mmCIF file with all atom_site columns, N, CA and C in Angstrom:
data_model
loop_
_atom_site.group_PDB
_atom_site.id
_atom_site.type_symbol
_atom_site.label_atom_id
_atom_site.label_alt_id
_atom_site.label_comp_id
_atom_site.label_asym_id
_atom_site.label_entity_id
_atom_site.label_seq_id
_atom_site.pdbx_PDB_ins_code
_atom_site.Cartn_x
_atom_site.Cartn_y
_atom_site.Cartn_z
_atom_site.occupancy
_atom_site.B_iso_or_equiv
_atom_site.pdbx_formal_charge
_atom_site.auth_seq_id
_atom_site.auth_comp_id
_atom_site.auth_asym_id
_atom_site.auth_atom_id
_atom_site.pdbx_PDB_model_num
ATOM 1   N N  . LEU A 1 1  ? -39.527 115.453 194.134 1.00 92.00 ? 53  LEU A N  1
ATOM 2   C CA . LEU A 1 1  ? -40.463 115.723 193.065 1.00 92.00 ? 53  LEU A CA 1
ATOM 3   C C  . LEU A 1 1  ? -39.808 116.592 191.999 1.00 92.00 ? 53  LEU A C  1
ATOM 4   N N  . ILE A 1 2  ? -40.289 116.420 190.768 1.00 95.00 ? 54  ILE A N  1
ATOM 5   C CA . ILE A 1 2  ? -39.769 117.167 189.629 1.00 95.00 ? 54  ILE A CA 1
ATOM 6   C C  . ILE A 1 2  ? -40.795 118.218 189.243 1.00 95.00 ? 54  ILE A C  1
ATOM 7   N N  . ASP A 1 3  ? -40.348 119.456 189.089 1.00 96.00 ? 55  ASP A N  1
ATOM 8   C CA . ASP A 1 3  ? -41.224 120.531 188.628 1.00 96.00 ? 55  ASP A CA 1
ATOM 9   C C  . ASP A 1 3  ? -41.242 120.522 187.106 1.00 96.00 ? 55  ASP A C  1
ATOM 10  N N  . VAL A 1 4  ? -42.445 120.469 186.538 1.00 97.00 ? 56  VAL A N  1
ATOM 11  C CA . VAL A 1 4  ? -42.615 120.527 185.089 1.00 97.00 ? 56  VAL A CA 1
ATOM 12  C C  . VAL A 1 4  ? -43.463 121.749 184.788 1.00 97.00 ? 56  VAL A C  1
ATOM 13  N N  . VAL A 1 5  ? -42.982 122.563 183.846 1.00 97.00 ? 57  VAL A N  1
ATOM 14  C CA . VAL A 1 5  ? -43.700 123.767 183.444 1.00 97.00 ? 57  VAL A CA 1
ATOM 15  C C  . VAL A 1 5  ? -43.939 123.679 181.944 1.00 97.00 ? 57  VAL A C  1
ATOM 16  N N  . ILE A 1 6  ? -45.192 123.931 181.550 1.00 97.00 ? 58  ILE A N  1
ATOM 17  C CA . ILE A 1 6  ? -45.542 123.897 180.139 1.00 97.00 ? 58  ILE A CA 1
ATOM 18  C C  . ILE A 1 6  ? -46.239 125.191 179.750 1.00 97.00 ? 58  ILE A C  1
ATOM 19  N N  . HIS A 1 7  ? -46.183 125.487 178.475 1.00 97.00 ? 59  HIS A N  1
ATOM 20  C CA . HIS A 1 7  ? -46.885 126.648 177.918 1.00 97.00 ? 59  HIS A CA 1
ATOM 21  C C  . HIS A 1 7  ? -47.976 126.104 177.005 1.00 97.00 ? 59  HIS A C  1
ATOM 22  N N  . VAL A 1 8  ? -49.208 126.565 177.217 1.00 96.00 ? 60  VAL A N  1
ATOM 23  C CA . VAL A 1 8  ? -50.348 126.122 176.412 1.00 96.00 ? 60  VAL A CA 1
ATOM 24  C C  . VAL A 1 8  ? -50.867 127.317 175.624 1.00 96.00 ? 60  VAL A C  1
ATOM 25  N N  . ASP A 1 9  ? -51.023 127.132 174.300 1.00 96.00 ? 61  ASP A N  1
ATOM 26  C CA . ASP A 1 9  ? -51.543 128.197 173.447 1.00 96.00 ? 61  ASP A CA 1
ATOM 27  C C  . ASP A 1 9  ? -52.922 128.651 173.915 1.00 96.00 ? 61  ASP A C  1
ATOM 28  N N  . LYS A 1 10 ? -53.233 129.906 173.639 1.00 94.00 ? 62  LYS A N  1
ATOM 29  C CA . LYS A 1 10 ? -54.503 130.478 174.087 1.00 94.00 ? 62  LYS A CA 1
ATOM 30  C C  . LYS A 1 10 ? -55.703 129.739 173.507 1.00 94.00 ? 62  LYS A C  1
ATOM 31  N N  . ASP A 1 11 ? -55.564 129.157 172.309 1.00 93.00 ? 63  ASP A N  1
ATOM 32  C CA . ASP A 1 11 ? -56.678 128.441 171.686 1.00 93.00 ? 63  ASP A CA 1
ATOM 33  C C  . ASP A 1 11 ? -57.047 127.164 172.426 1.00 93.00 ? 63  ASP A C  1
ATOM 34  N N  . ARG A 1 12 ? -56.128 126.604 173.186 1.00 94.00 ? 64  ARG A N  1
ATOM 35  C CA . ARG A 1 12 ? -56.380 125.363 173.912 1.00 94.00 ? 64  ARG A CA 1
ATOM 36  C C  . ARG A 1 12 ? -56.378 125.544 175.425 1.00 94.00 ? 64  ARG A C  1
ATOM 37  N N  . ALA A 1 13 ? -56.138 126.756 175.883 1.00 94.00 ? 65  ALA A N  1
ATOM 38  C CA . ALA A 1 13 ? -56.035 127.028 177.323 1.00 94.00 ? 65  ALA A CA 1
ATOM 39  C C  . ALA A 1 13 ? -57.301 126.642 178.076 1.00 94.00 ? 65  ALA A C  1
ATOM 40  N N  . LYS A 1 14 ? -58.460 126.808 177.439 1.00 93.00 ? 66  LYS A N  1
ATOM 41  C CA . LYS A 1 14 ? -59.722 126.509 178.125 1.00 93.00 ? 66  LYS A CA 1
ATOM 42  C C  . LYS A 1 14 ? -59.802 125.061 178.586 1.00 93.00 ? 66  LYS A C  1
ATOM 43  N N  . PHE A 1 15 ? -59.203 124.156 177.831 1.00 93.00 ? 67  PHE A N  1
ATOM 44  C CA . PHE A 1 15 ? -59.235 122.745 178.207 1.00 93.00 ? 67  PHE A CA 1
ATOM 45  C C  . PHE A 1 15 ? -58.467 122.490 179.500 1.00 93.00 ? 67  PHE A C  1
ATOM 46  N N  . PHE A 1 16 ? -57.417 123.257 179.726 1.00 91.00 ? 68  PHE A N  1
ATOM 47  C CA . PHE A 1 16 ? -56.619 123.100 180.939 1.00 91.00 ? 68  PHE A CA 1
ATOM 48  C C  . PHE A 1 16 ? -57.250 123.808 182.124 1.00 91.00 ? 68  PHE A C  1
ATOM 49  N N  . ARG A 1 17 ? -58.053 124.821 181.854 1.00 91.00 ? 69  ARG A N  1
ATOM 50  C CA . ARG A 1 17 ? -58.784 125.480 182.932 1.00 91.00 ? 69  ARG A CA 1
ATOM 51  C C  . ARG A 1 17 ? -59.932 124.594 183.413 1.00 91.00 ? 69  ARG A C  1
ATOM 52  N N  . LEU A 1 18 ? -60.531 123.843 182.488 1.00 92.00 ? 70  LEU A N  1
ATOM 53  C CA . LEU A 1 18 ? -61.693 123.017 182.814 1.00 92.00 ? 70  LEU A CA 1
ATOM 54  C C  . LEU A 1 18 ? -61.341 121.665 183.423 1.00 92.00 ? 70  LEU A C  1
ATOM 55  N N  . LYS A 1 19 ? -60.166 121.137 183.084 1.00 91.00 ? 71  LYS A N  1
ATOM 56  C CA . LYS A 1 19 ? -59.808 119.792 183.534 1.00 91.00 ? 71  LYS A CA 1
ATOM 57  C C  . LYS A 1 19 ? -58.392 119.772 184.099 1.00 91.00 ? 71  LYS A C  1
ATOM 58  N N  . LYS A 1 20 ? -58.245 119.152 185.240 1.00 91.00 ? 72  LYS A N  1
ATOM 59  C CA . LYS A 1 20 ? -56.906 118.943 185.805 1.00 91.00 ? 72  LYS A CA 1
ATOM 60  C C  . LYS A 1 20 ? -56.390 117.614 185.278 1.00 91.00 ? 72  LYS A C  1
ATOM 61  N N  . TYR A 1 21 ? -55.261 117.667 184.582 1.00 90.00 ? 73  TYR A N  1
ATOM 62  C CA . TYR A 1 21 ? -54.687 116.454 184.015 1.00 90.00 ? 73  TYR A CA 1
ATOM 63  C C  . TYR A 1 21 ? -53.903 115.661 185.053 1.00 90.00 ? 73  TYR A C  1
ATOM 64  N N  . LEU A 1 22 ? -53.411 116.346 186.077 1.00 92.00 ? 74  LEU A N  1
ATOM 65  C CA . LEU A 1 22 ? -52.775 115.718 187.233 1.00 92.00 ? 74  LEU A CA 1
ATOM 66  C C  . LEU A 1 22 ? -53.190 116.526 188.459 1.00 92.00 ? 74  LEU A C  1
ATOM 67  N N  . PRO A 1 23 ? -53.244 115.901 189.633 1.00 93.00 ? 75  PRO A N  1
ATOM 68  C CA . PRO A 1 23 ? -53.699 116.618 190.838 1.00 93.00 ? 75  PRO A CA 1
ATOM 69  C C  . PRO A 1 23 ? -52.879 117.862 191.186 1.00 93.00 ? 75  PRO A C  1
ATOM 70  N N  . SER A 1 24 ? -51.616 117.889 190.817 1.00 94.00 ? 76  SER A N  1
ATOM 71  C CA . SER A 1 24 ? -50.746 119.007 191.191 1.00 94.00 ? 76  SER A CA 1
ATOM 72  C C  . SER A 1 24 ? -50.833 120.199 190.229 1.00 94.00 ? 76  SER A C  1
ATOM 73  N N  . GLN A 1 25 ? -51.722 120.141 189.248 1.00 95.00 ? 77  GLN A N  1
ATOM 74  C CA . GLN A 1 25 ? -51.799 121.172 188.209 1.00 95.00 ? 77  GLN A CA 1
ATOM 75  C C  . GLN A 1 25 ? -52.126 122.551 188.784 1.00 95.00 ? 77  GLN A C  1
ATOM 76  N N  . LYS A 1 26 ? -51.321 123.531 188.368 1.00 95.00 ? 78  LYS A N  1
ATOM 77  C CA . LYS A 1 26 ? -51.563 124.937 188.721 1.00 95.00 ? 78  LYS A CA 1
ATOM 78  C C  . LYS A 1 26 ? -51.419 125.764 187.450 1.00 95.00 ? 78  LYS A C  1
ATOM 79  N N  . GLU A 1 27 ? -52.403 126.643 187.204 1.00 95.00 ? 79  GLU A N  1
ATOM 80  C CA . GLU A 1 27 ? -52.393 127.451 185.991 1.00 95.00 ? 79  GLU A CA 1
ATOM 81  C C  . GLU A 1 27 ? -52.105 128.909 186.300 1.00 95.00 ? 79  GLU A C  1
ATOM 82  N N  . GLU A 1 28 ? -51.433 129.557 185.370 1.00 95.00 ? 80  GLU A N  1
ATOM 83  C CA . GLU A 1 28 ? -51.179 130.996 185.450 1.00 95.00 ? 80  GLU A CA 1
ATOM 84  C C  . GLU A 1 28 ? -51.470 131.585 184.079 1.00 95.00 ? 80  GLU A C  1
ATOM 85  N N  . GLU A 1 29 ? -52.518 132.398 183.986 1.00 94.00 ? 81  GLU A N  1
ATOM 86  C CA . GLU A 1 29 ? -52.902 132.962 182.692 1.00 94.00 ? 81  GLU A CA 1
ATOM 87  C C  . GLU A 1 29 ? -51.965 134.101 182.310 1.00 94.00 ? 81  GLU A C  1
ATOM 88  N N  . GLN A 1 30 ? -51.599 134.130 181.039 1.00 95.00 ? 82  GLN A N  1
ATOM 89  C CA . GLN A 1 30 ? -50.747 135.179 180.506 1.00 95.00 ? 82  GLN A CA 1
ATOM 90  C C  . GLN A 1 30 ? -51.617 136.276 179.884 1.00 95.00 ? 82  GLN A C  1
ATOM 91  N N  . GLU A 1 31 ? -51.043 137.432 179.632 1.00 94.00 ? 83  GLU A N  1
ATOM 92  C CA . GLU A 1 31 ? -51.792 138.564 179.080 1.00 94.00 ? 83  GLU A CA 1
ATOM 93  C C  . GLU A 1 31 ? -52.427 138.246 177.732 1.00 94.00 ? 83  GLU A C  1
ATOM 94  N N  . ASN A 1 32 ? -51.777 137.396 176.946 1.00 94.00 ? 84  ASN A N  1
ATOM 95  C CA . ASN A 1 32 ? -52.290 137.075 175.609 1.00 94.00 ? 84  ASN A CA 1
ATOM 96  C C  . ASN A 1 32 ? -53.320 135.939 175.627 1.00 94.00 ? 84  ASN A C  1
ATOM 97  N N  . GLY A 1 33 ? -53.675 135.428 176.811 1.00 93.00 ? 85  GLY A N  1
ATOM 98  C CA . GLY A 1 33 ? -54.675 134.370 176.919 1.00 93.00 ? 85  GLY A CA 1
ATOM 99  C C  . GLY A 1 33 ? -54.102 132.972 177.001 1.00 93.00 ? 85  GLY A C  1
ATOM 100 N N  . SER A 1 34 ? -52.807 132.829 176.742 1.00 96.00 ? 86  SER A N  1
ATOM 101 C CA . SER A 1 34 ? -52.175 131.514 176.879 1.00 96.00 ? 86  SER A CA 1
ATOM 102 C C  . SER A 1 34 ? -51.996 131.194 178.367 1.00 96.00 ? 86  SER A C  1
ATOM 103 N N  . LEU A 1 35 ? -51.607 129.968 178.642 1.00 96.00 ? 87  LEU A N  1
ATOM 104 C CA . LEU A 1 35 ? -51.426 129.537 180.027 1.00 96.00 ? 87  LEU A CA 1
ATOM 105 C C  . LEU A 1 35 ? -50.026 129.015 180.258 1.00 96.00 ? 87  LEU A C  1
ATOM 106 N N  . ILE A 1 36 ? -49.512 129.284 181.442 1.00 97.00 ? 88  ILE A N  1
ATOM 107 C CA . ILE A 1 36 ? -48.331 128.596 181.943 1.00 97.00 ? 88  ILE A CA 1
ATOM 108 C C  . ILE A 1 36 ? -48.880 127.632 182.998 1.00 97.00 ? 88  ILE A C  1
ATOM 109 N N  . VAL A 1 37 ? -48.657 126.343 182.786 1.00 96.00 ? 89  VAL A N  1
ATOM 110 C CA . VAL A 1 37 ? -49.188 125.326 183.681 1.00 96.00 ? 89  VAL A CA 1
ATOM 111 C C  . VAL A 1 37 ? -48.013 124.602 184.323 1.00 96.00 ? 89  VAL A C  1
ATOM 112 N N  . SER A 1 38 ? -48.086 124.414 185.629 1.00 96.00 ? 90  SER A N  1
ATOM 113 C CA . SER A 1 38 ? -47.005 123.713 186.329 1.00 96.00 ? 90  SER A CA 1
ATOM 114 C C  . SER A 1 38 ? -47.551 122.471 187.013 1.00 96.00 ? 90  SER A C  1
ATOM 115 N N  . TYR A 1 39 ? -46.692 121.491 187.101 1.00 96.00 ? 91  TYR A N  1
ATOM 116 C CA . TYR A 1 39 ? -47.005 120.212 187.740 1.00 96.00 ? 91  TYR A CA 1
ATOM 117 C C  . TYR A 1 39 ? -45.839 119.798 188.616 1.00 96.00 ? 91  TYR A C  1
ATOM 118 N N  . LYS A 1 40 ? -46.117 118.997 189.600 1.00 96.00 ? 92  LYS A N  1
ATOM 119 C CA . LYS A 1 40 ? -45.082 118.321 190.386 1.00 96.00 ? 92  LYS A CA 1
ATOM 120 C C  . LYS A 1 40 ? -45.293 116.832 190.154 1.00 96.00 ? 92  LYS A C  1
ATOM 121 N N  . VAL A 1 41 ? -44.262 116.176 189.608 1.00 96.00 ? 93  VAL A N  1
ATOM 122 C CA . VAL A 1 41 ? -44.358 114.755 189.282 1.00 96.00 ? 93  VAL A CA 1
ATOM 123 C C  . VAL A 1 41 ? -43.166 114.009 189.865 1.00 96.00 ? 93  VAL A C  1
ATOM 124 N N  . THR A 1 42 ? -43.326 112.711 189.993 1.00 95.00 ? 94  THR A N  1
ATOM 125 C CA . THR A 1 42 ? -42.218 111.909 190.496 1.00 95.00 ? 94  THR A CA 1
ATOM 126 C C  . THR A 1 42 ? -41.295 111.459 189.371 1.00 95.00 ? 94  THR A C  1
ATOM 127 N N  . GLN A 1 43 ? -41.844 111.357 188.154 1.00 94.00 ? 95  GLN A N  1
ATOM 128 C CA . GLN A 1 43 ? -41.048 110.964 186.991 1.00 94.00 ? 95  GLN A CA 1
ATOM 129 C C  . GLN A 1 43 ? -41.507 111.785 185.790 1.00 94.00 ? 95  GLN A C  1
ATOM 130 N N  . GLU A 1 44 ? -40.579 112.142 184.931 1.00 93.00 ? 96  GLU A N  1
ATOM 131 C CA . GLU A 1 44 ? -40.921 112.894 183.729 1.00 93.00 ? 96  GLU A CA 1
ATOM 132 C C  . GLU A 1 44 ? -41.895 112.120 182.843 1.00 93.00 ? 96  GLU A C  1
ATOM 133 N N  . ARG A 1 45 ? -41.831 110.805 182.907 1.00 93.00 ? 97  ARG A N  1
ATOM 134 C CA . ARG A 1 45 ? -42.709 109.978 182.072 1.00 93.00 ? 97  ARG A CA 1
ATOM 135 C C  . ARG A 1 45 ? -44.184 110.280 182.304 1.00 93.00 ? 97  ARG A C  1
ATOM 136 N N  . GLU A 1 46 ? -44.516 110.756 183.498 1.00 92.00 ? 98  GLU A N  1
ATOM 137 C CA . GLU A 1 46 ? -45.911 111.089 183.800 1.00 92.00 ? 98  GLU A CA 1
ATOM 138 C C  . GLU A 1 46 ? -46.438 112.178 182.869 1.00 92.00 ? 98  GLU A C  1
ATOM 139 N N  . MET A 1 47 ? -45.565 113.027 182.374 1.00 93.00 ? 99  MET A N  1
ATOM 140 C CA . MET A 1 47 ? -45.973 114.142 181.520 1.00 93.00 ? 99  MET A CA 1
ATOM 141 C C  . MET A 1 47 ? -45.826 113.869 180.030 1.00 93.00 ? 99  MET A C  1
ATOM 142 N N  . GLU A 1 48 ? -45.053 112.875 179.661 1.00 93.00 ? 100 GLU A N  1
ATOM 143 C CA . GLU A 1 48 ? -44.751 112.652 178.248 1.00 93.00 ? 100 GLU A CA 1
ATOM 144 C C  . GLU A 1 48 ? -45.993 112.481 177.383 1.00 93.00 ? 100 GLU A C  1
ATOM 145 N N  . GLU A 1 49 ? -46.910 111.637 177.783 1.00 91.00 ? 101 GLU A N  1
ATOM 146 C CA . GLU A 1 49 ? -48.103 111.381 176.972 1.00 91.00 ? 101 GLU A CA 1
ATOM 147 C C  . GLU A 1 49 ? -49.008 112.598 176.904 1.00 91.00 ? 101 GLU A C  1
ATOM 148 N N  . ILE A 1 50 ? -49.124 113.322 178.004 1.00 92.00 ? 102 ILE A N  1
ATOM 149 C CA . ILE A 1 50 ? -49.944 114.539 178.000 1.00 92.00 ? 102 ILE A CA 1
ATOM 150 C C  . ILE A 1 50 ? -49.384 115.533 176.993 1.00 92.00 ? 102 ILE A C  1
ATOM 151 N N  . VAL A 1 51 ? -48.079 115.741 177.030 1.00 93.00 ? 103 VAL A N  1
ATOM 152 C CA . VAL A 1 51 ? -47.445 116.693 176.115 1.00 93.00 ? 103 VAL A CA 1
ATOM 153 C C  . VAL A 1 51 ? -47.626 116.229 174.673 1.00 93.00 ? 103 VAL A C  1
ATOM 154 N N  . LYS A 1 52 ? -47.391 114.970 174.403 1.00 91.00 ? 104 LYS A N  1
ATOM 155 C CA . LYS A 1 52 ? -47.495 114.454 173.035 1.00 91.00 ? 104 LYS A CA 1
ATOM 156 C C  . LYS A 1 52 ? -48.906 114.607 172.482 1.00 91.00 ? 104 LYS A C  1
ATOM 157 N N  . LYS A 1 53 ? -49.914 114.451 173.326 1.00 92.00 ? 105 LYS A N  1
ATOM 158 C CA . LYS A 1 53 ? -51.303 114.591 172.868 1.00 92.00 ? 105 LYS A CA 1
ATOM 159 C C  . LYS A 1 53 ? -51.621 116.021 172.443 1.00 92.00 ? 105 LYS A C  1
ATOM 160 N N  . TRP A 1 54 ? -50.940 116.983 173.025 1.00 94.00 ? 106 TRP A N  1
ATOM 161 C CA . TRP A 1 54 ? -51.277 118.375 172.780 1.00 94.00 ? 106 TRP A CA 1
ATOM 162 C C  . TRP A 1 54 ? -50.327 119.088 171.820 1.00 94.00 ? 106 TRP A C  1
ATOM 163 N N  . ILE A 1 55 ? -49.341 118.394 171.264 1.00 92.00 ? 107 ILE A N  1
ATOM 164 C CA . ILE A 1 55 ? -48.465 119.003 170.257 1.00 92.00 ? 107 ILE A CA 1
ATOM 165 C C  . ILE A 1 55 ? -49.333 119.344 169.053 1.00 92.00 ? 107 ILE A C  1
ATOM 166 N N  . PRO A 1 56 ? -49.277 120.480 168.481 1.00 92.00 ? 108 PRO A N  1
ATOM 167 C CA . PRO A 1 56 ? -48.326 121.586 168.612 1.00 92.00 ? 108 PRO A CA 1
ATOM 168 C C  . PRO A 1 56 ? -48.824 122.707 169.517 1.00 92.00 ? 108 PRO A C  1
ATOM 169 N N  . ASN A 1 57 ? -49.887 122.477 170.271 1.00 95.00 ? 109 ASN A N  1
ATOM 170 C CA . ASN A 1 57 ? -50.473 123.532 171.090 1.00 95.00 ? 109 ASN A CA 1
ATOM 171 C C  . ASN A 1 57 ? -49.861 123.644 172.478 1.00 95.00 ? 109 ASN A C  1
ATOM 172 N N  . MET A 1 58 ? -48.870 122.841 172.756 1.00 94.00 ? 110 MET A N  1
ATOM 173 C CA . MET A 1 58 ? -48.228 122.845 174.063 1.00 94.00 ? 110 MET A CA 1
ATOM 174 C C  . MET A 1 58 ? -46.721 122.720 173.874 1.00 94.00 ? 110 MET A C  1
ATOM 175 N N  . LYS A 1 59 ? -45.973 123.432 174.710 1.00 95.00 ? 111 LYS A N  1
ATOM 176 C CA . LYS A 1 59 ? -44.514 123.343 174.689 1.00 95.00 ? 111 LYS A CA 1
ATOM 177 C C  . LYS A 1 59 ? -44.012 123.173 176.109 1.00 95.00 ? 111 LYS A C  1
ATOM 178 N N  . VAL A 1 60 ? -43.002 122.340 176.269 1.00 96.00 ? 112 VAL A N  1
ATOM 179 C CA . VAL A 1 60 ? -42.371 122.156 177.576 1.00 96.00 ? 112 VAL A CA 1
ATOM 180 C C  . VAL A 1 60 ? -41.404 123.318 177.791 1.00 96.00 ? 112 VAL A C  1
ATOM 181 N N  . VAL A 1 61 ? -41.529 123.966 178.941 1.00 96.00 ? 113 VAL A N  1
ATOM 182 C CA . VAL A 1 61 ? -40.624 125.045 179.314 1.00 96.00 ? 113 VAL A CA 1
ATOM 183 C C  . VAL A 1 61 ? -39.517 124.487 180.207 1.00 96.00 ? 113 VAL A C  1
ATOM 184 N N  . GLU A 1 62 ? -39.901 123.705 181.195 1.00 96.00 ? 114 GLU A N  1
ATOM 185 C CA . GLU A 1 62 ? -38.965 123.068 182.134 1.00 96.00 ? 114 GLU A CA 1
ATOM 186 C C  . GLU A 1 62 ? -39.462 121.670 182.452 1.00 96.00 ? 114 GLU A C  1
ATOM 187 N N  . PRO A 1 63 ? -38.640 120.749 182.743 1.00 96.00 ? 115 PRO A N  1
ATOM 188 C CA . PRO A 1 63 ? -37.181 120.740 182.710 1.00 96.00 ? 115 PRO A CA 1
ATOM 189 C C  . PRO A 1 63 ? -36.677 120.561 181.280 1.00 96.00 ? 115 PRO A C  1
ATOM 190 N N  . LEU A 1 64 ? -35.474 121.018 181.038 1.00 96.00 ? 116 LEU A N  1
ATOM 191 C CA . LEU A 1 64 ? -34.899 120.915 179.708 1.00 96.00 ? 116 LEU A CA 1
ATOM 192 C C  . LEU A 1 64 ? -34.731 119.470 179.268 1.00 96.00 ? 116 LEU A C  1
ATOM 193 N N  . SER A 1 65 ? -34.499 118.563 180.206 1.00 96.00 ? 117 SER A N  1
ATOM 194 C CA . SER A 1 65 ? -34.339 117.152 179.846 1.00 96.00 ? 117 SER A CA 1
ATOM 195 C C  . SER A 1 65 ? -35.619 116.604 179.216 1.00 96.00 ? 117 SER A C  1
ATOM 196 N N  . LEU A 1 66 ? -36.776 116.978 179.722 1.00 96.00 ? 118 LEU A N  1
ATOM 197 C CA . LEU A 1 66 ? -38.046 116.536 179.148 1.00 96.00 ? 118 LEU A CA 1
ATOM 198 C C  . LEU A 1 66 ? -38.271 117.213 177.796 1.00 96.00 ? 118 LEU A C  1
ATOM 199 N N  . LYS A 1 67 ? -37.994 118.496 177.716 1.00 95.00 ? 119 LYS A N  1
ATOM 200 C CA . LYS A 1 67 ? -38.142 119.232 176.459 1.00 95.00 ? 119 LYS A CA 1
ATOM 201 C C  . LYS A 1 67 ? -37.281 118.606 175.368 1.00 95.00 ? 119 LYS A C  1
ATOM 202 N N  . ASN A 1 68 ? -36.033 118.327 175.688 1.00 96.00 ? 120 ASN A N  1
ATOM 203 C CA . ASN A 1 68 ? -35.114 117.736 174.707 1.00 96.00 ? 120 ASN A CA 1
ATOM 204 C C  . ASN A 1 68 ? -35.553 116.341 174.292 1.00 96.00 ? 120 ASN A C  1
ATOM 205 N N  . LYS A 1 69 ? -36.065 115.567 175.236 1.00 95.00 ? 121 LYS A N  1
ATOM 206 C CA . LYS A 1 69 ? -36.520 114.216 174.923 1.00 95.00 ? 121 LYS A CA 1
ATOM 207 C C  . LYS A 1 69 ? -37.715 114.252 173.963 1.00 95.00 ? 121 LYS A C  1
ATOM 208 N N  . ILE A 1 70 ? -38.678 115.113 174.241 1.00 94.00 ? 122 ILE A N  1
ATOM 209 C CA . ILE A 1 70 ? -39.851 115.235 173.376 1.00 94.00 ? 122 ILE A CA 1
ATOM 210 C C  . ILE A 1 70 ? -39.429 115.704 171.985 1.00 94.00 ? 122 ILE A C  1
ATOM 211 N N  . GLU A 1 71 ? -38.551 116.697 171.919 1.00 92.00 ? 123 GLU A N  1
ATOM 212 C CA . GLU A 1 71 ? -38.079 117.199 170.628 1.00 92.00 ? 123 GLU A CA 1
ATOM 213 C C  . GLU A 1 71 ? -37.346 116.118 169.844 1.00 92.00 ? 123 GLU A C  1
ATOM 214 N N  . ALA A 1 72 ? -36.506 115.329 170.518 1.00 93.00 ? 124 ALA A N  1
ATOM 215 C CA . ALA A 1 72 ? -35.773 114.261 169.852 1.00 93.00 ? 124 ALA A CA 1
ATOM 216 C C  . ALA A 1 72 ? -36.726 113.197 169.309 1.00 93.00 ? 124 ALA A C  1
ATOM 217 N N  . GLU A 1 73 ? -37.734 112.828 170.092 1.00 91.00 ? 125 GLU A N  1
ATOM 218 C CA . GLU A 1 73 ? -38.704 111.836 169.627 1.00 91.00 ? 125 GLU A CA 1
ATOM 219 C C  . GLU A 1 73 ? -39.516 112.367 168.451 1.00 91.00 ? 125 GLU A C  1
ATOM 220 N N  . LEU A 1 74 ? -39.861 113.644 168.490 1.00 90.00 ? 126 LEU A N  1
ATOM 221 C CA . LEU A 1 74 ? -40.612 114.239 167.399 1.00 90.00 ? 126 LEU A CA 1
ATOM 222 C C  . LEU A 1 74 ? -39.775 114.290 166.116 1.00 90.00 ? 126 LEU A C  1
ATOM 223 N N  . LYS A 1 75 ? -38.522 114.663 166.243 1.00 90.00 ? 127 LYS A N  1
ATOM 224 C CA . LYS A 1 75 ? -37.627 114.687 165.075 1.00 90.00 ? 127 LYS A CA 1
ATOM 225 C C  . LYS A 1 75 ? -37.459 113.288 164.503 1.00 90.00 ? 127 LYS A C  1
ATOM 226 N N  . LYS A 1 76 ? -37.310 112.310 165.376 1.00 90.00 ? 128 LYS A N  1
ATOM 227 C CA . LYS A 1 76 ? -37.176 110.929 164.912 1.00 90.00 ? 128 LYS A CA 1
ATOM 228 C C  . LYS A 1 76 ? -38.447 110.488 164.190 1.00 90.00 ? 128 LYS A C  1
ATOM 229 N N  . TYR A 1 77 ? -39.591 110.812 164.748 1.00 89.00 ? 129 TYR A N  1
ATOM 230 C CA . TYR A 1 77 ? -40.864 110.450 164.138 1.00 89.00 ? 129 TYR A CA 1
ATOM 231 C C  . TYR A 1 77 ? -41.016 111.106 162.768 1.00 89.00 ? 129 TYR A C  1
ATOM 232 N N  . LEU A 1 78 ? -40.619 112.370 162.673 1.00 88.00 ? 130 LEU A N  1
ATOM 233 C CA . LEU A 1 78 ? -40.727 113.104 161.413 1.00 88.00 ? 130 LEU A CA 1
ATOM 234 C C  . LEU A 1 78 ? -39.548 112.859 160.495 1.00 88.00 ? 130 LEU A C  1
ATOM 235 N N  . ASN A 1 79 ? -38.593 112.058 160.974 1.00 85.00 ? 131 ASN A N  1
ATOM 236 C CA . ASN A 1 79 ? -37.389 111.699 160.214 1.00 85.00 ? 131 ASN A CA 1
ATOM 237 C C  . ASN A 1 79 ? -36.572 112.929 159.854 1.00 85.00 ? 131 ASN A C  1
ATOM 238 N N  . ILE A 1 80 ? -36.381 113.801 160.844 1.00 73.00 ? 132 ILE A N  1
ATOM 239 C CA . ILE A 1 80 ? -35.575 115.008 160.677 1.00 73.00 ? 132 ILE A CA 1
ATOM 240 C C  . ILE A 1 80 ? -34.276 114.812 161.451 1.00 73.00 ? 132 ILE A C  1
ATOM 241 N N  . ASN A 1 81 ? -33.161 115.175 160.846 1.00 58.00 ? 133 ASN A N  1
ATOM 242 C CA . ASN A 1 81 ? -31.869 115.032 161.532 1.00 58.00 ? 133 ASN A CA 1
ATOM 243 C C  . ASN A 1 81 ? -31.497 116.254 162.264 1.00 58.00 ? 133 ASN A C  1
#
């Protein structure tokens, strides 16, 4: 299994507290009200659509391969080199 860790802004944290997007979801609230959410997935693709739906209110912390892939797709979409 692959460990995926994301950071959710405090303004959207309530949505992650109310709904589990995957069965393995675990939340850890930060002092500023934001959330660190972790998942265990079999493939990074399981998280790609979830992350894309929540941009810019969510950032991938781990794994770096998923973070880099999302950033590359976003740059391509925005036509940034």
